[in-house]
mmCIF file of C-alpha atoms in Angstrom:
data_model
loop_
_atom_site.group_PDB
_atom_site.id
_atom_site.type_symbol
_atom_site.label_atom_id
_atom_site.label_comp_id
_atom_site.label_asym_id
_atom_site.label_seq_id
_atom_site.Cartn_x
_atom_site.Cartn_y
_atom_site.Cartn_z
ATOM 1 C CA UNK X 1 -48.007 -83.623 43.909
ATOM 2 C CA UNK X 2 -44.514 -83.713 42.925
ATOM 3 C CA UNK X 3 -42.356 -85.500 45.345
ATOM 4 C CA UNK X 4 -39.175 -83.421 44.322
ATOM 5 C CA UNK X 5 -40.858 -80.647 45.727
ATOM 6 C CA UNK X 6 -39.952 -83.041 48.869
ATOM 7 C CA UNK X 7 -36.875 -83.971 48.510
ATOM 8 C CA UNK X 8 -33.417 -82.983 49.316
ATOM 9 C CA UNK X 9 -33.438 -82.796 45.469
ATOM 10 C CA UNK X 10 -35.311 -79.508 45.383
ATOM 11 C CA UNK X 11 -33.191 -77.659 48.321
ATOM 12 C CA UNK X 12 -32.905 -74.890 45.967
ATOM 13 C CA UNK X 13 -35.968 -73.409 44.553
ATOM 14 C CA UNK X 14 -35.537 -71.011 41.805
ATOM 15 C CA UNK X 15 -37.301 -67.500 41.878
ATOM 16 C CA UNK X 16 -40.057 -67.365 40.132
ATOM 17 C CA UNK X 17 -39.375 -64.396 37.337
ATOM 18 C CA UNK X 18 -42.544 -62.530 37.971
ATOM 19 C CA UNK X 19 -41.719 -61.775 41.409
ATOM 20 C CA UNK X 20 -38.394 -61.106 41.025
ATOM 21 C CA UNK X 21 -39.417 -58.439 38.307
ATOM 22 C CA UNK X 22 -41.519 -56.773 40.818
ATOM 23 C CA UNK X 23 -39.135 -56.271 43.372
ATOM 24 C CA UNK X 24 -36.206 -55.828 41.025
ATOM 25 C CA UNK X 25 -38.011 -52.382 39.846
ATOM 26 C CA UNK X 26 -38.754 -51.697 43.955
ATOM 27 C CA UNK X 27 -35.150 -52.448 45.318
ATOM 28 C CA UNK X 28 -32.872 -52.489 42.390
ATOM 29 C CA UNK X 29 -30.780 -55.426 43.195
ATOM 30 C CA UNK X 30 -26.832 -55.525 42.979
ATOM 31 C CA UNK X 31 -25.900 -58.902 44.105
ATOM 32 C CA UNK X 32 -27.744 -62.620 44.348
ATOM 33 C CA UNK X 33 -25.930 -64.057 47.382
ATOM 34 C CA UNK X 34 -26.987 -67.499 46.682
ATOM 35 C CA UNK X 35 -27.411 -68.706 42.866
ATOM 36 C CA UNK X 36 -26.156 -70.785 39.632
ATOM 37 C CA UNK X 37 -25.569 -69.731 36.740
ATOM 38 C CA UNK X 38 -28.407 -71.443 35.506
ATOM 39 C CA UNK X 39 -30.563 -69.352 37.785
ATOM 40 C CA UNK X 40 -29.173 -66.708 39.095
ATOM 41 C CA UNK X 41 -31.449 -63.212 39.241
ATOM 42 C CA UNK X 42 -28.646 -60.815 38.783
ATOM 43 C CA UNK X 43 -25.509 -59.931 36.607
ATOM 44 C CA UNK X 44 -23.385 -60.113 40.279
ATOM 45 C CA UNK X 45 -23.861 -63.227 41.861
ATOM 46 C CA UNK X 46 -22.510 -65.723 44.289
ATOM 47 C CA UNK X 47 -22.365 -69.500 44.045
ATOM 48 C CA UNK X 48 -22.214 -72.577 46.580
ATOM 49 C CA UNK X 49 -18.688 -72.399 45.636
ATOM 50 C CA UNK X 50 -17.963 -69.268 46.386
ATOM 51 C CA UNK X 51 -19.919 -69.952 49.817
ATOM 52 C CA UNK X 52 -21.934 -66.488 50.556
ATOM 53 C CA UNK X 53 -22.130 -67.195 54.110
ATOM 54 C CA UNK X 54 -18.339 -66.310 53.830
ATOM 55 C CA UNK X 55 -18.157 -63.204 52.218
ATOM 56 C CA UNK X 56 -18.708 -59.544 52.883
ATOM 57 C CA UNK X 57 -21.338 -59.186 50.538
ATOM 58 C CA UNK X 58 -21.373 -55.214 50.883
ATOM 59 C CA UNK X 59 -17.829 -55.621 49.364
ATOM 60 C CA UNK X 60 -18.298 -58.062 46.362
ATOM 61 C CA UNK X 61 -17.738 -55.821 43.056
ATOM 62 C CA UNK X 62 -21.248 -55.478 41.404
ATOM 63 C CA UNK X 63 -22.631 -54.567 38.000
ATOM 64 C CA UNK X 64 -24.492 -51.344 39.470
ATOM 65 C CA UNK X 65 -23.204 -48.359 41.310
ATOM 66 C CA UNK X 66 -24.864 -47.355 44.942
ATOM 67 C CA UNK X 67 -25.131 -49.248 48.046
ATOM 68 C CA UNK X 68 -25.402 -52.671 48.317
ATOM 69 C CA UNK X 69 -28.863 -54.213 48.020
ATOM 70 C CA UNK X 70 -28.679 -58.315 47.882
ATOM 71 C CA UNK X 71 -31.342 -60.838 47.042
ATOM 72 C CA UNK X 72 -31.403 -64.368 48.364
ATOM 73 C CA UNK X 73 -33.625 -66.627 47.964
ATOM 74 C CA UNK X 74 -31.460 -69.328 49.907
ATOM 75 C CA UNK X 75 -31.035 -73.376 50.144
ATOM 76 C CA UNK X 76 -34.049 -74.046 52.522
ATOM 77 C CA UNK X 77 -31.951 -76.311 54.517
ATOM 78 C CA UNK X 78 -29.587 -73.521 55.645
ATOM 79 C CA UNK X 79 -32.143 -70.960 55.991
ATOM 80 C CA UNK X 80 -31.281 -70.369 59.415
ATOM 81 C CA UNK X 81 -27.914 -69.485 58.042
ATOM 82 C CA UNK X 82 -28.581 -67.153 55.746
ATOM 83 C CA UNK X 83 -31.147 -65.338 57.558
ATOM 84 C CA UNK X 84 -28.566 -65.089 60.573
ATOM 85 C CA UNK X 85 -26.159 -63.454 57.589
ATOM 86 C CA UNK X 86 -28.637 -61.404 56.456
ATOM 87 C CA UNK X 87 -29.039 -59.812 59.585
ATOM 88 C CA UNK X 88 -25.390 -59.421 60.173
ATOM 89 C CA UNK X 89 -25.108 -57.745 56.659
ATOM 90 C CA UNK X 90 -27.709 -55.601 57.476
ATOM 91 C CA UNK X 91 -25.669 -54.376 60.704
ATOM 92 C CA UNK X 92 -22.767 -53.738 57.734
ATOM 93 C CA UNK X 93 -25.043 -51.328 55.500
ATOM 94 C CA UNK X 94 -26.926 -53.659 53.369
ATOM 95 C CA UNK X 95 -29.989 -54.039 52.466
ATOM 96 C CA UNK X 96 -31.007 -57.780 52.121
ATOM 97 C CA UNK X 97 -34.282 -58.989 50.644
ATOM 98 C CA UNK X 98 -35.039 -62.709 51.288
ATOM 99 C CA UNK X 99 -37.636 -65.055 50.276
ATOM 100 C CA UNK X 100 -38.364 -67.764 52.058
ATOM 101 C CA UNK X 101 -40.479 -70.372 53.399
ATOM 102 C CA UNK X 102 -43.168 -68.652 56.247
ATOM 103 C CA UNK X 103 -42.047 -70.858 59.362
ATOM 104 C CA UNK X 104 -42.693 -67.949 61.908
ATOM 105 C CA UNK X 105 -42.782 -70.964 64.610
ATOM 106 C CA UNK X 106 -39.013 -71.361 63.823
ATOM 107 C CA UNK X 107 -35.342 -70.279 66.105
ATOM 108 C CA UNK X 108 -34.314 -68.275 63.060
ATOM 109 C CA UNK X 109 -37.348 -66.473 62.682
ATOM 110 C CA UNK X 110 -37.640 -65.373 66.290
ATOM 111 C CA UNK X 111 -33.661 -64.760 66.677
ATOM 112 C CA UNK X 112 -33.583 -62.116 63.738
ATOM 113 C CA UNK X 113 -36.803 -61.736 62.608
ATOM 114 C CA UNK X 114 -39.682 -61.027 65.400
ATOM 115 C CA UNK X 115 -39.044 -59.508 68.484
ATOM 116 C CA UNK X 116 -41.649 -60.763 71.272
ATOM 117 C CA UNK X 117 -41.821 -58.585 74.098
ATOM 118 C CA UNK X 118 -43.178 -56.012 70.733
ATOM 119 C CA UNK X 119 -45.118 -59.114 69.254
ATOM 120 C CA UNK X 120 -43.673 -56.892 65.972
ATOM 121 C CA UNK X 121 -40.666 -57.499 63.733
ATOM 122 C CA UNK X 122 -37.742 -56.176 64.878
ATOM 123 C CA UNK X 123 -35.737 -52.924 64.284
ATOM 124 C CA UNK X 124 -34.793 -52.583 60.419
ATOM 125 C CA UNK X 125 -37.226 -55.675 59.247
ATOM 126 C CA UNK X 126 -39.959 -55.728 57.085
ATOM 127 C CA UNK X 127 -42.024 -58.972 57.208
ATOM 128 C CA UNK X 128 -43.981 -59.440 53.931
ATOM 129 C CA UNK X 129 -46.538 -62.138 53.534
ATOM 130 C CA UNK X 130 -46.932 -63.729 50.474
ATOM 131 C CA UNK X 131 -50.325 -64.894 49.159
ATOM 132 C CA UNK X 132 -51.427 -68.329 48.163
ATOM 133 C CA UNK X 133 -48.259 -70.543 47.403
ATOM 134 C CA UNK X 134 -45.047 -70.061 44.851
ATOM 135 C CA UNK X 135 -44.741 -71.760 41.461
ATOM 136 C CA UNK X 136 -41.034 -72.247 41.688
ATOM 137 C CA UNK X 137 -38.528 -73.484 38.055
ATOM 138 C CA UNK X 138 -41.074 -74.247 35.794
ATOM 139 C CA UNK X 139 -43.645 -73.144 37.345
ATOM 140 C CA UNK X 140 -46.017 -76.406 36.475
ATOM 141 C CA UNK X 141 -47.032 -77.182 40.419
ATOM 142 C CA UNK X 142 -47.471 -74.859 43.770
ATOM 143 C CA UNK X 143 -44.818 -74.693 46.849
ATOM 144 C CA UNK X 144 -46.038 -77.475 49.639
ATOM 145 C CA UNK X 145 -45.211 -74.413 51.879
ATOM 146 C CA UNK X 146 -46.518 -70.573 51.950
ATOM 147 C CA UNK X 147 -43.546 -68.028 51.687
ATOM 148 C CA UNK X 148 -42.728 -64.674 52.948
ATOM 149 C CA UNK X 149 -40.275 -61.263 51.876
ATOM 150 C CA UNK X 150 -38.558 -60.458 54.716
ATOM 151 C CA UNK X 151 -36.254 -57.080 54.193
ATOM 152 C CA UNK X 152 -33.155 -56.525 56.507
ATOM 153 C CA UNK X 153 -32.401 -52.495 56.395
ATOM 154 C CA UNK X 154 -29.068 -51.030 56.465
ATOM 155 C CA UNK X 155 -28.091 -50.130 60.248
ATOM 156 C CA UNK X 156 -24.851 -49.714 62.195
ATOM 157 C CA UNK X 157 -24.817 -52.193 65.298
#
């Protein structure tokens, strides 16, 4: 196995084209809140630089008219983070579509993600498991880790 897929080296895993084509024709994407421009999903895009966890995302000028709908597929060390954004966005009138690693035994993923006295994801998230494990860049080895969607809906509050 590759040990980059390890490493601080591979923090940032780029989406794998396939499944960003599939929910690209589902959501219809105006922003990537955390990308290069060597691998960023979307005309409108934000980079480290710009530092997404800053910005109003709902308010970033976009390529596409309607409401904002964001895709991150974050750095996995700051997932916690960006899901915590995510959420908050969501509260603003986004919708946010995420992929990352499945670590349902995480803070993160029981702060904003599943609510436990439902044992069901909370109001305005979908939870999407994905099957069998993510070629990420070139697509030549598999994710050490399983991943899921998970979709914050636009709600006030």
């Amino acid at each position: 196995m590759n040990n980059a897929l390890f490493s601080r080296a591979s923090d940032e895993w780029i989406t794998p084209s396939d499944l960003y084509e599939v929910l690209g024709a589902e959501f219809h994407f105006t922003l990537d809140a955390a990308a290069t421009e060597e691998n960023s999903m979307s005309r409108t895009f934000l980079t480290r630089e710009q530092n997404s966890l800053l910005v109003r995302w709902g308010l970033v000028p976009c390529h596409r008219a309607g409401p904002p709908v964001v895709w991150l597929n974050p750095p996995y060390s700051k997932v916690r983070l960006f899901i915590a954004k995510a959420a908050a966005e969501a509260a603003l009138g986004c919708t946010v579509v995420c992929l990352v690693p499945s670590r349902t035994d995480t803070r993160w993923f029981h702060d904003h993600v599943w609510d436990v006295t439902t044992n069901s994801p909370r109001p305005h998230v979908e939870v999407r498991f994905l099957r069998g494990r993510l070629k990420f860049g070139d697509g030549t080895g598999s994710a050490p880790f399983p991943s899921m969607l998970l979709i914050f809906r636009p709600h006030r509050g």
